[in-house]
Short mmCIF file of C-alpha atoms in Angstrom, two decimals:
data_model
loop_
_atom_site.label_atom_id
_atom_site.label_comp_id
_atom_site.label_asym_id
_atom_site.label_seq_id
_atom_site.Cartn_x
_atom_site.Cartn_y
_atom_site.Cartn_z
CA UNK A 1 21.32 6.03 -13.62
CA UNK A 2 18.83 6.24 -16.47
CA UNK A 3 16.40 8.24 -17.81
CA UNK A 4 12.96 7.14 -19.04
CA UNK A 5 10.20 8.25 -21.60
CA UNK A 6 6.80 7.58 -20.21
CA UNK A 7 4.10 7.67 -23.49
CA UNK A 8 0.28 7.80 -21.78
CA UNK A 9 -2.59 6.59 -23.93
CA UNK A 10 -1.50 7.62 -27.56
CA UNK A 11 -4.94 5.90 -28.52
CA UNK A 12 -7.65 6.46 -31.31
CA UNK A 13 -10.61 7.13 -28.68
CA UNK A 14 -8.72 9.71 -27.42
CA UNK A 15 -7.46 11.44 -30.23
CA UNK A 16 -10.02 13.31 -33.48
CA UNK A 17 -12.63 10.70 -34.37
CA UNK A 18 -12.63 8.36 -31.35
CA UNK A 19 -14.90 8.15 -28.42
CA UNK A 20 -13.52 10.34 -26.02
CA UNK A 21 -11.34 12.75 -28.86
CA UNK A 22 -8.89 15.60 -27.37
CA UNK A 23 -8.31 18.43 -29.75
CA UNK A 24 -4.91 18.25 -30.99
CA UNK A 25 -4.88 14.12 -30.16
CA UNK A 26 -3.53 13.04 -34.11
CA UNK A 27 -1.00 16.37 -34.17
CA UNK A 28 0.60 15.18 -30.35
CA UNK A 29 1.04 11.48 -31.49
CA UNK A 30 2.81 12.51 -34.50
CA UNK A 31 5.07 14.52 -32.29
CA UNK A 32 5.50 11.79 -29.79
CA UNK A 33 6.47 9.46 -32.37
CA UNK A 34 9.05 12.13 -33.46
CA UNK A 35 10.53 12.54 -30.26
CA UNK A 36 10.42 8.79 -29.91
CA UNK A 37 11.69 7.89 -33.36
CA UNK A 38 15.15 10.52 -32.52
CA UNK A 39 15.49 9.62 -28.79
CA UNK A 40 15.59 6.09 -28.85
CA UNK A 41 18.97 5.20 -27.24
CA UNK A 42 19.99 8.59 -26.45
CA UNK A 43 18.39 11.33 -24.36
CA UNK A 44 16.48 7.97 -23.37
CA UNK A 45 17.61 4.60 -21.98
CA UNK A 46 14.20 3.25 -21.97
CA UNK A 47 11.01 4.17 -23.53
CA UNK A 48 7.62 2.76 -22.34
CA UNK A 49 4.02 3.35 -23.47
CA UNK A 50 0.74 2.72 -21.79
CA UNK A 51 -2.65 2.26 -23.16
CA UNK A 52 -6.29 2.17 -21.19
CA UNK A 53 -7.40 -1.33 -21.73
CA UNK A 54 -10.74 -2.07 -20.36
CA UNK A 55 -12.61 -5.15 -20.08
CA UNK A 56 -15.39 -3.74 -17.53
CA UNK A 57 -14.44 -0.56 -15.62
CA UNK A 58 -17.75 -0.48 -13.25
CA UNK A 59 -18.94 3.43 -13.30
CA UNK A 60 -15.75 4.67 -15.08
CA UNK A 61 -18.46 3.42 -18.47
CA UNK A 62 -21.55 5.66 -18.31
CA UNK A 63 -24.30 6.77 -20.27
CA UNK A 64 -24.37 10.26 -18.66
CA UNK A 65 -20.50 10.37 -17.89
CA UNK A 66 -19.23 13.41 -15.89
CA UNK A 67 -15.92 13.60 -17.59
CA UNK A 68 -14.25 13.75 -14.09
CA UNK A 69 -14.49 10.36 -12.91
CA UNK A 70 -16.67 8.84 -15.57
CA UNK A 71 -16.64 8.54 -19.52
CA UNK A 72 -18.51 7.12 -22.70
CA UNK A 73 -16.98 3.73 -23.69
CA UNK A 74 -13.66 3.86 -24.70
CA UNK A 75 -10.16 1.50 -24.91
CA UNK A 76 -12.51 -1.72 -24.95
CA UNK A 77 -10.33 -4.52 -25.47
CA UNK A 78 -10.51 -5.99 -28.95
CA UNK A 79 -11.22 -3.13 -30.18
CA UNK A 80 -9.93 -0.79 -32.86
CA UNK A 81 -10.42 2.24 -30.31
CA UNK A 82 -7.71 0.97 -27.81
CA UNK A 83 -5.22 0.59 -30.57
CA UNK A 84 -2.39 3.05 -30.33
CA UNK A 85 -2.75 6.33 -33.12
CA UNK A 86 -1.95 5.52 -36.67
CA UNK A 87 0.26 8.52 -36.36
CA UNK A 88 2.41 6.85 -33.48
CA UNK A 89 2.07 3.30 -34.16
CA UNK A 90 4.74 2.65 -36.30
CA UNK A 91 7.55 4.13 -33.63
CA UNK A 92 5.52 2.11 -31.23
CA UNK A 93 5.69 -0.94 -33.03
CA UNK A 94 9.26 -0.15 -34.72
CA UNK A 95 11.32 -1.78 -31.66
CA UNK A 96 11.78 1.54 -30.32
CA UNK A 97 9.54 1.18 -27.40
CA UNK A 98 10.50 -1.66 -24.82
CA UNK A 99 7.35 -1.70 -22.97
CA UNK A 100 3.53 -1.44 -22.80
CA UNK A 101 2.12 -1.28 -19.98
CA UNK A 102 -1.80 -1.92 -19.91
CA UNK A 103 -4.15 -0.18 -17.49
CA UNK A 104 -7.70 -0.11 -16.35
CA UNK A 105 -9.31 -3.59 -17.35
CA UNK A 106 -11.81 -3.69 -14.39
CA UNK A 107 -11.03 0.05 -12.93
CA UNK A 108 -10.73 3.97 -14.34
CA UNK A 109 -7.16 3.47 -13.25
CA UNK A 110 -6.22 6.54 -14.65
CA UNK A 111 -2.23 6.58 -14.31
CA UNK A 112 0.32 4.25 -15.83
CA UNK A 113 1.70 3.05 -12.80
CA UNK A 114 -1.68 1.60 -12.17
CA UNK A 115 -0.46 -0.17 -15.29
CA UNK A 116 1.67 -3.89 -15.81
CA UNK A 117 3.36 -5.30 -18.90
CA UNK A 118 2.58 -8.60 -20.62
CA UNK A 119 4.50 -10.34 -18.11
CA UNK A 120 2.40 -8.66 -14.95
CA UNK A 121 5.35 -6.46 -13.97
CA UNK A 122 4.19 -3.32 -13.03
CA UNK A 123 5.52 0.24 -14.14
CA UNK A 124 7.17 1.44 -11.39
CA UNK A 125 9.31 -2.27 -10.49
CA UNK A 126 10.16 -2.65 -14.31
CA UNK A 127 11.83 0.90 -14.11
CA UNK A 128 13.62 0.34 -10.68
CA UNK A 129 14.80 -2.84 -12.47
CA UNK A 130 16.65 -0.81 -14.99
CA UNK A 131 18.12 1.77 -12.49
CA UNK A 132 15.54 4.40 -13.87
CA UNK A 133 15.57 7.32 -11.87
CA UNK A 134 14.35 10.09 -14.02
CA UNK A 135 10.88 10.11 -16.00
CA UNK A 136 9.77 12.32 -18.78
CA UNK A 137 5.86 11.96 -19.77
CA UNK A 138 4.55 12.72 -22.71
CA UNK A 139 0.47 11.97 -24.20
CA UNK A 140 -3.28 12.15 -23.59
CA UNK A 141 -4.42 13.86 -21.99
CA UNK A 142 -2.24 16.42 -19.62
CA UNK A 143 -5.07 17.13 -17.33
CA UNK A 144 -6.09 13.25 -16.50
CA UNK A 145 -4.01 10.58 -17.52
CA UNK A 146 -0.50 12.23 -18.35
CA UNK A 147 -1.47 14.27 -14.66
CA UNK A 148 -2.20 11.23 -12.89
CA UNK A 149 1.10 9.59 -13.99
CA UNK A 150 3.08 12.07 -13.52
CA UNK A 151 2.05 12.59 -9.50
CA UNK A 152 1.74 9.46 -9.21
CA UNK A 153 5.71 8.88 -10.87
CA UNK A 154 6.75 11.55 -7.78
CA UNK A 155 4.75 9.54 -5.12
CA UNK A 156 6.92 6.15 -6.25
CA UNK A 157 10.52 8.19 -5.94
CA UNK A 158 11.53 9.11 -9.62
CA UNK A 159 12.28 12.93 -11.02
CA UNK A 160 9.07 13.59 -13.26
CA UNK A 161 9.12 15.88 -15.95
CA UNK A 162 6.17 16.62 -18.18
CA UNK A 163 6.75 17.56 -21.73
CA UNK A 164 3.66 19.83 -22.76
CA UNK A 165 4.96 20.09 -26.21
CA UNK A 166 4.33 16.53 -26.52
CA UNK A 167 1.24 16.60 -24.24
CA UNK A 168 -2.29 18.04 -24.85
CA UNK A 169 -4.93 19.22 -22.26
CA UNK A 170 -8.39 18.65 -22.64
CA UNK A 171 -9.60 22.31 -21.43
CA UNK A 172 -7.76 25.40 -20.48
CA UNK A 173 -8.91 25.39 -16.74
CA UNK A 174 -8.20 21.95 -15.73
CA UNK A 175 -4.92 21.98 -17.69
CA UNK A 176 -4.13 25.23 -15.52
CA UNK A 177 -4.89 23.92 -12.28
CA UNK A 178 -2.85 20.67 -13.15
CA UNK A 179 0.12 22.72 -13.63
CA UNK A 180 -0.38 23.72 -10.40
CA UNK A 181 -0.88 20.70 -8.92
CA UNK A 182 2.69 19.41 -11.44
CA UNK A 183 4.17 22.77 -8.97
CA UNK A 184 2.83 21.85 -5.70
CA UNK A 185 4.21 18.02 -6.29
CA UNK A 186 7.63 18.69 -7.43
CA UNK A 187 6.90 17.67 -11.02
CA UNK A 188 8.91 19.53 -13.31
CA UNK A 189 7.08 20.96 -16.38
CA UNK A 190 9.03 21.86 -19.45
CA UNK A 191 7.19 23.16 -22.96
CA UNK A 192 4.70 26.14 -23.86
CA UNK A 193 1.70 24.34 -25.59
CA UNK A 194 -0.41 22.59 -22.69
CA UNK A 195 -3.81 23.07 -24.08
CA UNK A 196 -4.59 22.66 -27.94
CA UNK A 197 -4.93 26.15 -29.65
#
């Protein structure tokens, strides 16, 4: 049995000074690249990463976005907004993580299992393949992506964990009622900093 780190969306448009910025974006990737950087190997078998990667998303692109289901442009392809956080890059690029798994390019497709690697192997049969059956997930943002990963982790059969030290909410109500929903689903939640302060 192994365990797995699960990094969602450590991106510029989601963190201070991109499109779609979360408060506390650049302090959580320099955390996660911490946690990546001394866990490599040991509390972690595996460590993966995913990034939004859109080509054209249909509605998930709008003008007048509702934040829910739709947003300003963000994670285009080719461009420097997709890239993964200056502040996390290097442990991302270091040979510390083994996979990236890209998400979204004609869809919101919110969570990483949504997501495949450069070979078209999807998140959930790339983990199986390694006898993963515990997931910690880490990123941006706790309430969307990192939530919709996490569920979505439960639904395919592995132990999810969410790290909110590692993590950052977008707002204090939706972060709440994610933590909920993290209860309801049989995530585990471990941490004291789920929305930035």
């Amino acid at each position: 049995m192994s365990r797995g780190l699960i990094v969602v969306d450590v991106q510029n448009d989601f963190c201070e000074g991109g499109s779609v910025p979360v408060a506390g974006g650049a302090r959580i990737a320099t955390a996660v690249a911490a946690l990546v950087e001394r866990s490599a190997g040991t509390d972690y078998q595996y460590i993966v990463a995913t990034r939004d990667h859109h080509i054209d998303p249909g509605s998930h692109f709008s003008e007048n976005p509702d934040f829910k289901d739709s947003f300003p442009v963000h994670c285009v392809v080719g461009g420097e907004g997709g890239e993964f956080h200056p502040n996390f890059a290097p442990a991302a690029t270091g040979g510390k993580v083994d996979a990236v798994f890209f998400k979204g390019a004609h869809s919101a497709s919110k969570s990483g299992f949504e997501g495949f690697d450069e070979h078209g192997t999807p998140l959930a049969e790339w983990l199986r393949s390694r006898a993963v059956e515990d997931v910690d997930v880490v990123g941006i943002a706790t309430d969307h992506c990192v939530r919709a990963t996490a569920l979505d982790a439960v639904k395919a059969g592995f132990r999810a964990r969410v790290l909110l030290d590692y993590s950052v909410g977008v707002a204090p109500d939706t972060t709440a009622s994610t933590l909920e929903d993290f209860r309801r689903a049989g995530v585990a939640v471990s941490g004291e900093t789920p929305v930035p302060q």
